[in-house]
């Protein structure tokens, strides 16, 4: 999933300066799973902003709405009605940063504000803790590494073995992180694939990554 976290309240209060009527829009997708932008977070954040503005002596109206997803035009269209019927000064999107861009493109005279910082693609490690697992390089190679990704999970992105700096299985760059190369070694040992660690992995072709510009997938079977 895409993992994000909401922006600090002070930053959001500064962002809505001068606006008196706002629609805050959540998303029931990834950001609900990571407790950043679902219906519950919309309610909490909207309340916090109302309180902050009341304390400033500048009360604000914030309506709340949570879409099934903000990364699909059919759900963004659900905003048509509320936007037509209300004279909103701005919309705060609590989706990953795809959401505010979709809203901005669909409603070209509407001010759209990002309520979240989109952090990474990852998963739940334990309740309240998420980790990054994939950098969307566009050409997955984890079959060479026992199913684990050194591109994302090695601080140096090393493809041909460890840097030699790890201590007690922890990464020399960040002691809170496991050295992924130690995990790769252990896993490939269990799989009986240690001999494959000797093979030289060619330099990565980054043209499939974001370095080649924004990417697009066109599925012919779905578009005809
Ligand atoms: S190799 Fe690329 S696609 Fe596969 S997990 Fe790593 S970053 Fe993601
Ligand atoms: S200690 Fe391990 S994870 Fe950290 S940079 Fe070196 S090889 Fe990569």
PDB file of N, CA and C in Angstrom, residues 143-191:
ATOM      1  N   UNK A 143      13.890 -11.941  -7.404  1.00  0.00           N
ATOM      2  CA  UNK A 143      14.181 -13.385  -7.567  1.00  0.00           C
ATOM      3  C   UNK A 143      15.669 -13.665  -7.380  1.00  0.00           C
ATOM      4  N   UNK A 144      16.504 -12.645  -7.578  1.00  0.00           N
ATOM      5  CA  UNK A 144      17.957 -12.822  -7.406  1.00  0.00           C
ATOM      6  C   UNK A 144      18.399 -12.683  -5.955  1.00  0.00           C
ATOM      7  N   UNK A 145      17.483 -12.260  -5.090  1.00  0.00           N
ATOM      8  CA  UNK A 145      17.871 -11.923  -3.713  1.00  0.00           C
ATOM      9  C   UNK A 145      16.984 -12.629  -2.682  1.00  0.00           C
ATOM     10  N   UNK A 146      16.593 -13.848  -3.010  1.00  0.00           N
ATOM     11  CA  UNK A 146      15.778 -14.613  -2.058  1.00  0.00           C
ATOM     12  C   UNK A 146      14.426 -13.981  -1.807  1.00  0.00           C
ATOM     13  N   UNK A 147      13.955 -13.157  -2.725  1.00  0.00           N
ATOM     14  CA  UNK A 147      12.636 -12.551  -2.577  1.00  0.00           C
ATOM     15  C   UNK A 147      12.647 -11.261  -1.766  1.00  0.00           C
ATOM     16  N   UNK A 148      13.812 -10.749  -1.447  1.00  0.00           N
ATOM     17  CA  UNK A 148      13.902  -9.495  -0.676  1.00  0.00           C
ATOM     18  C   UNK A 148      14.517  -8.414  -1.564  1.00  0.00           C
ATOM     19  N   UNK A 149      14.251  -7.168  -1.257  1.00  0.00           N
ATOM     20  CA  UNK A 149      14.665  -6.094  -2.165  1.00  0.00           C
ATOM     21  C   UNK A 149      15.794  -5.227  -1.597  1.00  0.00           C
ATOM     22  N   UNK A 150      17.022  -5.415  -2.096  1.00  0.00           N
ATOM     23  CA  UNK A 150      18.120  -4.572  -1.614  1.00  0.00           C
ATOM     24  C   UNK A 150      18.064  -3.160  -2.206  1.00  0.00           C
ATOM     25  N   UNK A 151      17.367  -3.008  -3.320  1.00  0.00           N
ATOM     26  CA  UNK A 151      17.268  -1.658  -3.908  1.00  0.00           C
ATOM     27  C   UNK A 151      16.594  -0.718  -2.913  1.00  0.00           C
ATOM     28  N   UNK A 152      15.536  -1.214  -2.305  1.00  0.00           N
ATOM     29  CA  UNK A 152      14.786  -0.390  -1.353  1.00  0.00           C
ATOM     30  C   UNK A 152      15.328  -0.514   0.066  1.00  0.00           C
ATOM     31  N   UNK A 153      15.702  -1.722   0.456  1.00  0.00           N
ATOM     32  CA  UNK A 153      15.931  -1.958   1.875  1.00  0.00           C
ATOM     33  C   UNK A 153      17.398  -1.947   2.285  1.00  0.00           C
ATOM     34  N   UNK A 154      18.311  -1.794   1.321  1.00  0.00           N
ATOM     35  CA  UNK A 154      19.719  -1.538   1.656  1.00  0.00           C
ATOM     36  C   UNK A 154      19.905  -0.025   1.533  1.00  0.00           C
ATOM     37  N   UNK A 155      20.450   0.582   2.573  1.00  0.00           N
ATOM     38  CA  UNK A 155      20.597   2.043   2.568  1.00  0.00           C
ATOM     39  C   UNK A 155      21.456   2.519   1.404  1.00  0.00           C
ATOM     40  N   UNK A 156      22.309   1.618   0.893  1.00  0.00           N
ATOM     41  CA  UNK A 156      23.166   2.005  -0.237  1.00  0.00           C
ATOM     42  C   UNK A 156      22.696   1.390  -1.546  1.00  0.00           C
ATOM     43  N   UNK A 157      21.592   0.663  -1.505  1.00  0.00           N
ATOM     44  CA  UNK A 157      21.052   0.070  -2.720  1.00  0.00           C
ATOM     45  C   UNK A 157      21.999  -0.906  -3.387  1.00  0.00           C
ATOM     46  N   UNK A 158      22.773  -1.633  -2.582  1.00  0.00           N
ATOM     47  CA  UNK A 158      23.803  -2.519  -3.150  1.00  0.00           C
ATOM     48  C   UNK A 158      23.190  -3.797  -3.727  1.00  0.00           C
ATOM     49  N   UNK A 159      23.617  -4.161  -4.922  1.00  0.00           N
ATOM     50  CA  UNK A 159      23.059  -5.340  -5.592  1.00  0.00           C
ATOM     51  C   UNK A 159      24.005  -6.537  -5.575  1.00  0.00           C
ATOM     52  N   UNK A 160      25.243  -6.320  -5.238  1.00  0.00           N
ATOM     53  CA  UNK A 160      26.221  -7.407  -5.301  1.00  0.00           C
ATOM     54  C   UNK A 160      26.876  -7.685  -3.957  1.00  0.00           C
ATOM     55  N   UNK A 161      26.040  -7.752  -2.930  1.00  0.00           N
ATOM     56  CA  UNK A 161      26.564  -8.106  -1.616  1.00  0.00           C
ATOM     57  C   UNK A 161      26.673  -6.916  -0.696  1.00  0.00           C
ATOM     58  N   UNK A 162      26.928  -7.225   0.576  1.00  0.00           N
ATOM     59  CA  UNK A 162      26.909  -6.167   1.605  1.00  0.00           C
ATOM     60  C   UNK A 162      28.120  -5.248   1.544  1.00  0.00           C
ATOM     61  N   UNK A 163      27.973  -4.106   2.196  1.00  0.00           N
ATOM     62  CA  UNK A 163      29.070  -3.129   2.206  1.00  0.00           C
ATOM     63  C   UNK A 163      30.150  -3.529   3.206  1.00  0.00           C
ATOM     64  N   UNK A 164      29.786  -4.410   4.149  1.00  0.00           N
ATOM     65  CA  UNK A 164      30.768  -4.834   5.151  1.00  0.00           C
ATOM     66  C   UNK A 164      30.698  -4.005   6.419  1.00  0.00           C
ATOM     67  N   UNK A 165      29.771  -3.096   6.500  1.00  0.00           N
ATOM     68  CA  UNK A 165      29.713  -2.209   7.671  1.00  0.00           C
ATOM     69  C   UNK A 165      28.693  -2.618   8.702  1.00  0.00           C
ATOM     70  N   UNK A 166      27.931  -3.668   8.448  1.00  0.00           N
ATOM     71  CA  UNK A 166      26.863  -4.002   9.399  1.00  0.00           C
ATOM     72  C   UNK A 166      27.445  -4.542  10.708  1.00  0.00           C
ATOM     73  N   UNK A 167      26.746  -4.276  11.809  1.00  0.00           N
ATOM     74  CA  UNK A 167      27.169  -4.765  13.125  1.00  0.00           C
ATOM     75  C   UNK A 167      25.969  -5.459  13.760  1.00  0.00           C
ATOM     76  N   UNK A 168      26.176  -6.687  14.198  1.00  0.00           N
ATOM     77  CA  UNK A 168      25.098  -7.476  14.808  1.00  0.00           C
ATOM     78  C   UNK A 168      23.838  -7.504  13.949  1.00  0.00           C
ATOM     79  N   UNK A 169      24.040  -7.564  12.652  1.00  0.00           N
ATOM     80  CA  UNK A 169      22.888  -7.684  11.754  1.00  0.00           C
ATOM     81  C   UNK A 169      22.181  -6.375  11.468  1.00  0.00           C
ATOM     82  N   UNK A 170      22.715  -5.271  12.014  1.00  0.00           N
ATOM     83  CA  UNK A 170      22.059  -3.977  11.799  1.00  0.00           C
ATOM     84  C   UNK A 170      22.837  -3.160  10.772  1.00  0.00           C
ATOM     85  N   UNK A 171      22.113  -2.324  10.049  1.00  0.00           N
ATOM     86  CA  UNK A 171      22.707  -1.509   8.990  1.00  0.00           C
ATOM     87  C   UNK A 171      23.603  -0.424   9.578  1.00  0.00           C
ATOM     88  N   UNK A 172      24.751  -0.209   8.959  1.00  0.00           N
ATOM     89  CA  UNK A 172      25.670   0.801   9.505  1.00  0.00           C
ATOM     90  C   UNK A 172      25.131   2.221   9.325  1.00  0.00           C
ATOM     91  N   UNK A 173      24.211   2.384   8.370  1.00  0.00           N
ATOM     92  CA  UNK A 173      23.663   3.724   8.136  1.00  0.00           C
ATOM     93  C   UNK A 173      22.579   4.063   9.165  1.00  0.00           C
ATOM     94  N   UNK A 174      21.813   3.026   9.558  1.00  0.00           N
ATOM     95  CA  UNK A 174      20.724   3.247  10.510  1.00  0.00           C
ATOM     96  C   UNK A 174      20.573   1.993  11.368  1.00  0.00           C
ATOM     97  N   UNK A 175      20.976   2.101  12.620  1.00  0.00           N
ATOM     98  CA  UNK A 175      21.009   0.922  13.494  1.00  0.00           C
ATOM     99  C   UNK A 175      19.604   0.390  13.815  1.00  0.00           C
ATOM    100  N   UNK A 176      18.564   1.147  13.469  1.00  0.00           N
ATOM    101  CA  UNK A 176      17.197   0.643  13.677  1.00  0.00           C
ATOM    102  C   UNK A 176      16.793  -0.340  12.576  1.00  0.00           C
ATOM    103  N   UNK A 177      17.588  -0.388  11.518  1.00  0.00           N
ATOM    104  CA  UNK A 177      17.224  -1.238  10.377  1.00  0.00           C
ATOM    105  C   UNK A 177      18.080  -2.493  10.352  1.00  0.00           C
ATOM    106  N   UNK A 178      17.426  -3.614   9.988  1.00  0.00           N
ATOM    107  CA  UNK A 178      18.215  -4.820   9.739  1.00  0.00           C
ATOM    108  C   UNK A 178      19.043  -4.597   8.483  1.00  0.00           C
ATOM    109  N   UNK A 179      20.263  -5.161   8.462  1.00  0.00           N
ATOM    110  CA  UNK A 179      21.034  -5.158   7.212  1.00  0.00           C
ATOM    111  C   UNK A 179      20.335  -6.144   6.280  1.00  0.00           C
ATOM    112  N   UNK A 180      19.788  -5.645   5.198  1.00  0.00           N
ATOM    113  CA  UNK A 180      19.006  -6.514   4.314  1.00  0.00           C
ATOM    114  C   UNK A 180      19.883  -7.607   3.720  1.00  0.00           C
ATOM    115  N   UNK A 181      21.182  -7.311   3.543  1.00  0.00           N
ATOM    116  CA  UNK A 181      22.050  -8.324   2.973  1.00  0.00           C
ATOM    117  C   UNK A 181      22.254  -9.495   3.926  1.00  0.00           C
ATOM    118  N   UNK A 182      22.191  -9.255   5.225  1.00  0.00           N
ATOM    119  CA  UNK A 182      22.256 -10.369   6.165  1.00  0.00           C
ATOM    120  C   UNK A 182      20.982 -11.212   6.033  1.00  0.00           C
ATOM    121  N   UNK A 183      19.837 -10.522   5.886  1.00  0.00           N
ATOM    122  CA  UNK A 183      18.576 -11.265   5.725  1.00  0.00           C
ATOM    123  C   UNK A 183      18.559 -12.037   4.407  1.00  0.00           C
ATOM    124  N   UNK A 184      19.104 -11.417   3.362  1.00  0.00           N
ATOM    125  CA  UNK A 184      19.166 -12.098   2.058  1.00  0.00           C
ATOM    126  C   UNK A 184      20.033 -13.360   2.181  1.00  0.00           C
ATOM    127  N   UNK A 185      21.182 -13.207   2.840  1.00  0.00           N
ATOM    128  CA  UNK A 185      22.083 -14.356   2.999  1.00  0.00           C
ATOM    129  C   UNK A 185      21.381 -15.490   3.746  1.00  0.00           C
ATOM    130  N   UNK A 186      20.753 -15.151   4.875  1.00  0.00           N
ATOM    131  CA  UNK A 186      20.099 -16.186   5.688  1.00  0.00           C
ATOM    132  C   UNK A 186      19.001 -16.886   4.902  1.00  0.00           C
ATOM    133  N   UNK A 187      18.257 -16.081   4.153  1.00  0.00           N
ATOM    134  CA  UNK A 187      17.136 -16.661   3.408  1.00  0.00           C
ATOM    135  C   UNK A 187      17.638 -17.550   2.265  1.00  0.00           C
ATOM    136  N   UNK A 188      18.655 -17.085   1.561  1.00  0.00           N
ATOM    137  CA  UNK A 188      19.157 -17.887   0.445  1.00  0.00           C
ATOM    138  C   UNK A 188      19.831 -19.163   0.954  1.00  0.00           C
ATOM    139  N   UNK A 189      20.386 -19.089   2.146  1.00  0.00           N
ATOM    140  CA  UNK A 189      20.954 -20.302   2.758  1.00  0.00           C
ATOM    141  C   UNK A 189      19.838 -21.316   3.005  1.00  0.00           C
ATOM    142  N   UNK A 190      18.730 -20.826   3.587  1.00  0.00           N
ATOM    143  CA  UNK A 190      17.597 -21.720   3.853  1.00  0.00           C
ATOM    144  C   UNK A 190      17.041 -22.306   2.564  1.00  0.00           C
ATOM    145  N   UNK A 191      17.089 -21.517   1.503  1.00  0.00           N
ATOM    146  CA  UNK A 191      16.548 -21.972   0.215  1.00  0.00           C
ATOM    147  C   UNK A 191      17.530 -22.867  -0.540  1.00  0.00           C
TER     148      UNK A 191
END
